Coordinates of C-alpha atoms and ligand atoms in Angstrom, one line a residue:
X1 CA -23.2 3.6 22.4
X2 CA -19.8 1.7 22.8
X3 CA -20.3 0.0 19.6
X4 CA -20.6 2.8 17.3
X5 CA -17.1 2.4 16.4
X6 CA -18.5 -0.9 14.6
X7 CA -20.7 1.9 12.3
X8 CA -18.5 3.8 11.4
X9 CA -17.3 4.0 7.8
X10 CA -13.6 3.4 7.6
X11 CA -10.8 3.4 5.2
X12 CA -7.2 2.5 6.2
X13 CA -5.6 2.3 2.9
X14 CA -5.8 4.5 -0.1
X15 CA -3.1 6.5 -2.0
X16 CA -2.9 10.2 -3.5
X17 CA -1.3 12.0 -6.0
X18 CA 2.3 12.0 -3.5
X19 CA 2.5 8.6 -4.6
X20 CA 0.6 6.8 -8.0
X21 CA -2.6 8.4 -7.0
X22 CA -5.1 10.3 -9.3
X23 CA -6.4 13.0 -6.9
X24 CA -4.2 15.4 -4.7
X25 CA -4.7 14.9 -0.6
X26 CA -6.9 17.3 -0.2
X27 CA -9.1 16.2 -3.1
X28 CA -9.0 12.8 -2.1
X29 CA -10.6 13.9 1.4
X30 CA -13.3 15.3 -0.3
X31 CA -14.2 12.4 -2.3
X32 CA -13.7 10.6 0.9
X33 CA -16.6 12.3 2.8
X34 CA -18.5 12.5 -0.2
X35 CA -18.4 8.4 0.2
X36 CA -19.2 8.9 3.6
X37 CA -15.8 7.8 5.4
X38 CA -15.4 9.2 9.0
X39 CA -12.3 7.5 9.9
X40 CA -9.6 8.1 7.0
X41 CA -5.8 7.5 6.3
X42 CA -3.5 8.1 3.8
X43 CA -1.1 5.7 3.1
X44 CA 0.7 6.3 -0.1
X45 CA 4.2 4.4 -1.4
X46 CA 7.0 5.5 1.0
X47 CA 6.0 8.9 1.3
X48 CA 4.5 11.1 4.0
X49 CA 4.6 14.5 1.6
X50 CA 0.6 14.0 1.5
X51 CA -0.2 13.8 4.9
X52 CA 0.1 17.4 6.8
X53 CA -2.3 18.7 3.6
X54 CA -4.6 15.9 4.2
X55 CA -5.0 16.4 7.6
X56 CA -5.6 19.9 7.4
X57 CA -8.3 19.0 4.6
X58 CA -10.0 16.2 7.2
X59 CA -9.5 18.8 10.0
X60 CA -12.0 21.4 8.1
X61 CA -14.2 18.6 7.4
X62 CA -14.7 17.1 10.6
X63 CA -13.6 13.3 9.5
X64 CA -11.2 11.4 11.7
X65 CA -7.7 11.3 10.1
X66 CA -5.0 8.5 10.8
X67 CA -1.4 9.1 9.5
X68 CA -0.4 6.4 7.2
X69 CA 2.3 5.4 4.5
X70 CA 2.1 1.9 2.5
X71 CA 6.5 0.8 3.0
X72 CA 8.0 -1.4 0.5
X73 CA 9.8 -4.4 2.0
X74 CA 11.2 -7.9 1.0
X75 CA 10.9 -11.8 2.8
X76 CA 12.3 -14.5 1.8
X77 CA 12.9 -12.5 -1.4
X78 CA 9.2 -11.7 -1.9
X79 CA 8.4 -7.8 -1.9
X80 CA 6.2 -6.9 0.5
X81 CA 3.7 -4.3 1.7
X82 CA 3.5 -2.9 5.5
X83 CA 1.0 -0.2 5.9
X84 CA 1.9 1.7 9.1
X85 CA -0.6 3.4 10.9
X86 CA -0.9 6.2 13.7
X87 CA 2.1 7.4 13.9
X88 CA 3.9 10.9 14.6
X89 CA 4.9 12.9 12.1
X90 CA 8.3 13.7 13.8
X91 CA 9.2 9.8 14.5
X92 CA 12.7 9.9 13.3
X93 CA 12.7 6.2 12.7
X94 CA 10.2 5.9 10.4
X95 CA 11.5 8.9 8.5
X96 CA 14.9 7.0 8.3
X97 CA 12.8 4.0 6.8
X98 CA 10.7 6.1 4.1
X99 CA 14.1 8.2 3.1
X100 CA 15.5 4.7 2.4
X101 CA 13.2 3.9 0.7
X102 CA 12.6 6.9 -1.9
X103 CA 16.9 6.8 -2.3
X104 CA 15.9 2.7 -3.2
X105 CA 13.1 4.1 -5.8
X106 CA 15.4 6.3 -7.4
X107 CA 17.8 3.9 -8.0
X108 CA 15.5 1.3 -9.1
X109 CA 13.9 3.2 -11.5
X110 CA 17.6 3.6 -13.0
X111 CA 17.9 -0.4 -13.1
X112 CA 14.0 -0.7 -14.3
X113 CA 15.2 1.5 -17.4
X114 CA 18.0 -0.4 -17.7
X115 CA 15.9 -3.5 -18.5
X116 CA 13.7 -2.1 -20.6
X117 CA 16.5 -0.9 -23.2
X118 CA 18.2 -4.5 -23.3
X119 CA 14.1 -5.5 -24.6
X120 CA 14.5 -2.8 -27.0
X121 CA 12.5 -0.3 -25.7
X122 CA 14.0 3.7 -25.5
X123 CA 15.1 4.5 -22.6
X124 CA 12.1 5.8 -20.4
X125 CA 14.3 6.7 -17.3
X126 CA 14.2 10.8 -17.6
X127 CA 11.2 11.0 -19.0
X128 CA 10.0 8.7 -15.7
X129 CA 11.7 11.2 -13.3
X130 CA 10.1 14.4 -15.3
X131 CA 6.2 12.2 -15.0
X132 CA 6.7 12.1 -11.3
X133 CA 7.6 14.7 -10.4
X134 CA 7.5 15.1 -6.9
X135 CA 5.4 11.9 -6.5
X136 CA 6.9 8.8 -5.7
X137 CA 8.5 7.4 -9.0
X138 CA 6.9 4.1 -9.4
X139 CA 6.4 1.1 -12.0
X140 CA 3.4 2.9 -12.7
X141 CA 5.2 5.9 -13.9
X142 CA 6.9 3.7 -16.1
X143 CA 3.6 1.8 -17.2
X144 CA 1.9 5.1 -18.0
X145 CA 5.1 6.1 -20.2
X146 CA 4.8 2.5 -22.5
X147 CA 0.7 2.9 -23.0
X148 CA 1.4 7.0 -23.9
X149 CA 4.2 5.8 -26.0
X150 CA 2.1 3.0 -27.6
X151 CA 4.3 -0.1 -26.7
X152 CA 1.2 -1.4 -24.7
X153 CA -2.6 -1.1 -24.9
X154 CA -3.0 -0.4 -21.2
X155 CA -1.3 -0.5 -18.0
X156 CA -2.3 -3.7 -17.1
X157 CA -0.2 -5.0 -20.4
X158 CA 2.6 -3.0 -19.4
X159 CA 3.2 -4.3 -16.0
X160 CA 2.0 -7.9 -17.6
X161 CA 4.5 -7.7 -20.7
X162 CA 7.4 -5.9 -18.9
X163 CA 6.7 -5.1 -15.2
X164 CA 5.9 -7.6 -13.2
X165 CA 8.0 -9.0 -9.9
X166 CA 8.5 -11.9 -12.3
X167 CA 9.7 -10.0 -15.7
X168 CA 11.7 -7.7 -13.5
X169 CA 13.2 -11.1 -11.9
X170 CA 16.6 -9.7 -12.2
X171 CA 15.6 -6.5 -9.9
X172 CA 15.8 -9.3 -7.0
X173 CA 16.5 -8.0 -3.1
X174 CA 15.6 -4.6 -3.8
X175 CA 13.8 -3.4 -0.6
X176 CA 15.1 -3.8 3.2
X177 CA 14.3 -6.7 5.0
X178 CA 10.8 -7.0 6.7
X179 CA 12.8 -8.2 9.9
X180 CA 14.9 -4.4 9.7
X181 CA 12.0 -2.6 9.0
X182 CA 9.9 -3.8 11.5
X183 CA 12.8 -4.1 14.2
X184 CA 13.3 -0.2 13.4
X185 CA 9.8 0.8 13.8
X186 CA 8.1 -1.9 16.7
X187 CA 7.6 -0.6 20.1
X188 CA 6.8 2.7 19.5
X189 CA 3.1 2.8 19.4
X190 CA 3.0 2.4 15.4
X191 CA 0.0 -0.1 13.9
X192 CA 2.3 -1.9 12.0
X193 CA -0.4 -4.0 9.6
X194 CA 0.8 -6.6 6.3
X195 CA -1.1 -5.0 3.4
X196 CA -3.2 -7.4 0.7
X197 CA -1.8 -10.5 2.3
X198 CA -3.7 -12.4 -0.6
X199 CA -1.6 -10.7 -2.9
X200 CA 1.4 -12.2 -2.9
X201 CA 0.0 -15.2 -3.7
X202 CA 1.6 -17.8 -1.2
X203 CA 0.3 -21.0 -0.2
X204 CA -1.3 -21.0 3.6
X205 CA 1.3 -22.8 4.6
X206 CA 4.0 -19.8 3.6
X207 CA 1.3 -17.5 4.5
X208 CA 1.0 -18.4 8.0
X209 CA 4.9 -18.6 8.1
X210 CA 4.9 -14.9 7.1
X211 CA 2.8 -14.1 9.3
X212 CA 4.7 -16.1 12.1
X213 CA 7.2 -14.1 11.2
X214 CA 5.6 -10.7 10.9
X215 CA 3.8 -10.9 14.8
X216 CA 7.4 -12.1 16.0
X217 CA 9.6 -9.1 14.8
X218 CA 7.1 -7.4 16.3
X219 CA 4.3 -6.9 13.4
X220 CA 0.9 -5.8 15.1
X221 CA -1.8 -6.2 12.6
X222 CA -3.3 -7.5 9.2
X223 CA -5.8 -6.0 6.3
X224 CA -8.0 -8.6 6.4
X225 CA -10.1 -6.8 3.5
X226 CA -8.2 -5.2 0.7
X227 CA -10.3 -3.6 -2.1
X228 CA -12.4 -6.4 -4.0
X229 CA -10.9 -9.2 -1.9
X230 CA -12.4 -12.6 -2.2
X231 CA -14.9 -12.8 0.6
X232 CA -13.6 -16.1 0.8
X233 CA -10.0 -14.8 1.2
X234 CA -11.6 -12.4 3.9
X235 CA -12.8 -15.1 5.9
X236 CA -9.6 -16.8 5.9
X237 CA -7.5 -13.5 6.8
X238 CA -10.0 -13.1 9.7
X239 CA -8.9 -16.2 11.0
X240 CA -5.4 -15.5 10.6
X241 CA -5.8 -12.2 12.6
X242 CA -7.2 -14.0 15.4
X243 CA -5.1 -17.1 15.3
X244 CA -1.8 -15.0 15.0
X245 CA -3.1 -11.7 17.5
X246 CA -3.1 -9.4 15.4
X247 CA -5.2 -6.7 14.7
X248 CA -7.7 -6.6 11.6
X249 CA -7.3 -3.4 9.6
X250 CA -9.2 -2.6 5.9
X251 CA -8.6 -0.3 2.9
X252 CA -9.6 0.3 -0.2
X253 CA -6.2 0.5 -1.8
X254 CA -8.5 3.6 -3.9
X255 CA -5.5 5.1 -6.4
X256 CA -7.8 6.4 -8.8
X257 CA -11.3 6.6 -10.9
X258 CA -9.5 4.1 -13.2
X259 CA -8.6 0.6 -13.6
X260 CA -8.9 -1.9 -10.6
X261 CA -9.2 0.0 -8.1
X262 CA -12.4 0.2 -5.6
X263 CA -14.1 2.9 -4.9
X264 CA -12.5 4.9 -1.6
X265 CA -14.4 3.7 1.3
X266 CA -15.2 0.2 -0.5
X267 CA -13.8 -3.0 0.0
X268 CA -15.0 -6.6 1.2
X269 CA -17.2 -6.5 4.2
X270 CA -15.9 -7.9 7.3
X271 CA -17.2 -9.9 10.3
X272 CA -16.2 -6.9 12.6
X273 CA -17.5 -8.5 15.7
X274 CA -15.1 -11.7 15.3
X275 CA -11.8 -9.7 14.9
X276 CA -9.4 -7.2 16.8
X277 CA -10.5 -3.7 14.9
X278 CA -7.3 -1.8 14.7
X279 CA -9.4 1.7 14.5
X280 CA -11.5 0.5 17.7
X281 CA -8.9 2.6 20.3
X282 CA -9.2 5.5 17.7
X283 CA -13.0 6.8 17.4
Ligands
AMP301 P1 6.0 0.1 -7.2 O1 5.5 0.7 -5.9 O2 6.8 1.0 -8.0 O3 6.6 -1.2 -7.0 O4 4.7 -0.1 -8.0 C1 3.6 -0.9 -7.5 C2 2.3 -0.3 -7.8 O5 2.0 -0.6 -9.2 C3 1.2 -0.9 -7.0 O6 1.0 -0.2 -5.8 C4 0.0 -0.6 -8.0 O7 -0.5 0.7 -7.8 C5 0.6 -0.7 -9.3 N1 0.4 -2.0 -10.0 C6 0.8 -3.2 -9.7 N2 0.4 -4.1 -10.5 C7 -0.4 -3.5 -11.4 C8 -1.1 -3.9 -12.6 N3 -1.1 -5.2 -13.0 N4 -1.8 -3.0 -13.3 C9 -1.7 -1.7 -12.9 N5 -1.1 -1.2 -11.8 C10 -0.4 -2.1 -11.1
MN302 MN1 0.2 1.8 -5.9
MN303 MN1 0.4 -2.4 -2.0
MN304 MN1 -1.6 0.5 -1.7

């Protein structure tokens, strides 16, 4: 039947060990068809490291994989998430963006250290580097380092007490433009879709100027539900993906059988019959 696509189970967001997941690729797959996802991506922090092994893992289990990476950008001085979708992994453009990205990380975490000396704590920085690994060094590396260490309860505290976008307010204009990011990667075929637009908390007004933005530079869709959204934030994100044209994706954000997170393959339900589905042309 044409609408089976609509029954599917779907998850266009979620993050592995290459990044600040819990489980590698592979085992993330698993769990993933354990949950009873058919259509899958990976998307974790400006990295595609995870992707070949998770494809490989989807391949032997029959589930429809999407490529995906979550990139780290800034507007108007606000950092943002893109979650790109479908793309190739030999698309030189995007690997330009993602190795720009991992150079900023690495740097970052340098100035993150920085500001966690001058509030007295030690300095985390190669002990952050050595947690990683070859994952994506993060803020959660760092958070995981002050709750081990016993500066903070849990990593909740940490990120509340010392790193935040507001207590690292003097890390400001870290990532490349949205405008750049999306000029270097529009046109191409790529689902370009604004992750967790609720969580940035902007006003509608600023929201729907984002978004303005975001469809003119060449932005194609929006995650209209994000983990344990508001269903009353979902609604509103559905009308923005209709009132802007763009294309309604949804994600768990799943990093892990701790903290926040949802489930893989849980999040919000949508109204999929009012909005764009950005896995329709896929399955
Ligand atoms: P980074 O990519 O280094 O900027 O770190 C951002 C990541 O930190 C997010 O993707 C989340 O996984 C995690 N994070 C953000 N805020 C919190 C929080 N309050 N508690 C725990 N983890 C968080
Ligand atoms: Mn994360
Ligand atoms: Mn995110
Ligand atoms: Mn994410």
């Amino acid at each position: 039947m044409p609408e089976a696509a609509s029954y599917r189970k779907v998850d266009l967001h979620t993050h592995s060990q290459r990044s600040d997941g819990h489980f590698s690729p592979t085992e993330l797959v698993d769990l993933a068809v354990e949950q009873g996802v058919e259509v899958f991506a990976l998307t974790d922090h400006d990295t595609l490291d995870g992707l070949v092994e998770a494809q490989q893992r989807a391949n032997a289990q029959n589930m429809i994989f999407i490529n995906g990476v979550e990139l780290s950008t800034q507007w108007q001085g606000i950092p943002l998430h893109m979650v790109a979708l479908n793309f190739s992994m030999d698309n030189e453009a995007l690997i330009r963006v993602v190795a720009q990205n991992q150079a900023i990380r690495l740097d970052r975490a340098r100035r993150i250290a920085d500001l966690l000396v001058k509030q007295g704590l030690p300095d985390l920085f190669d002990e952050a580097i050595k947690l990683a690994g070859e994952s994506q060094l993060g803020r959660p590396h760092f958070a995981n380092l002050l709750v081990e260490k016993g500066f903070v309860k849990d990593t909740n505290k940490a990120f509340d007490r010392y790193l935040g976008n507001k207590k690292l307010g003097q890390l400001r204009d870290v990532w490349p433009e949205l405008e750049a990011v999306l000029s270097a990667l529009s046109g191409q075929g790529i689902e370009l879709v604004l992750a967790h637009p609720k969580r940035y908390h902007l006003t509608v007004t600023k929201l729907k100027r984002l978004l303005g933005d975001f469809k003119k530079w060449g932005g194609t869709g929006i995650e209209v539900a994000s983990g344990n959204e508001r269903p009353d934030n979902v609604r509103l994100l559905e009308r923005l993906s209709r009132e802007f044209g763009l294309t309604a994706s949804v994600g768990s954000d799943y990093h892990g059988p701790y903290g926040p997170w949802m489930q893989v393959g849980k999040f919000t339900q949508i109204k999929e019959s009012e909005v764009d589905l950005v896995w329709q042309s896929w399955v």
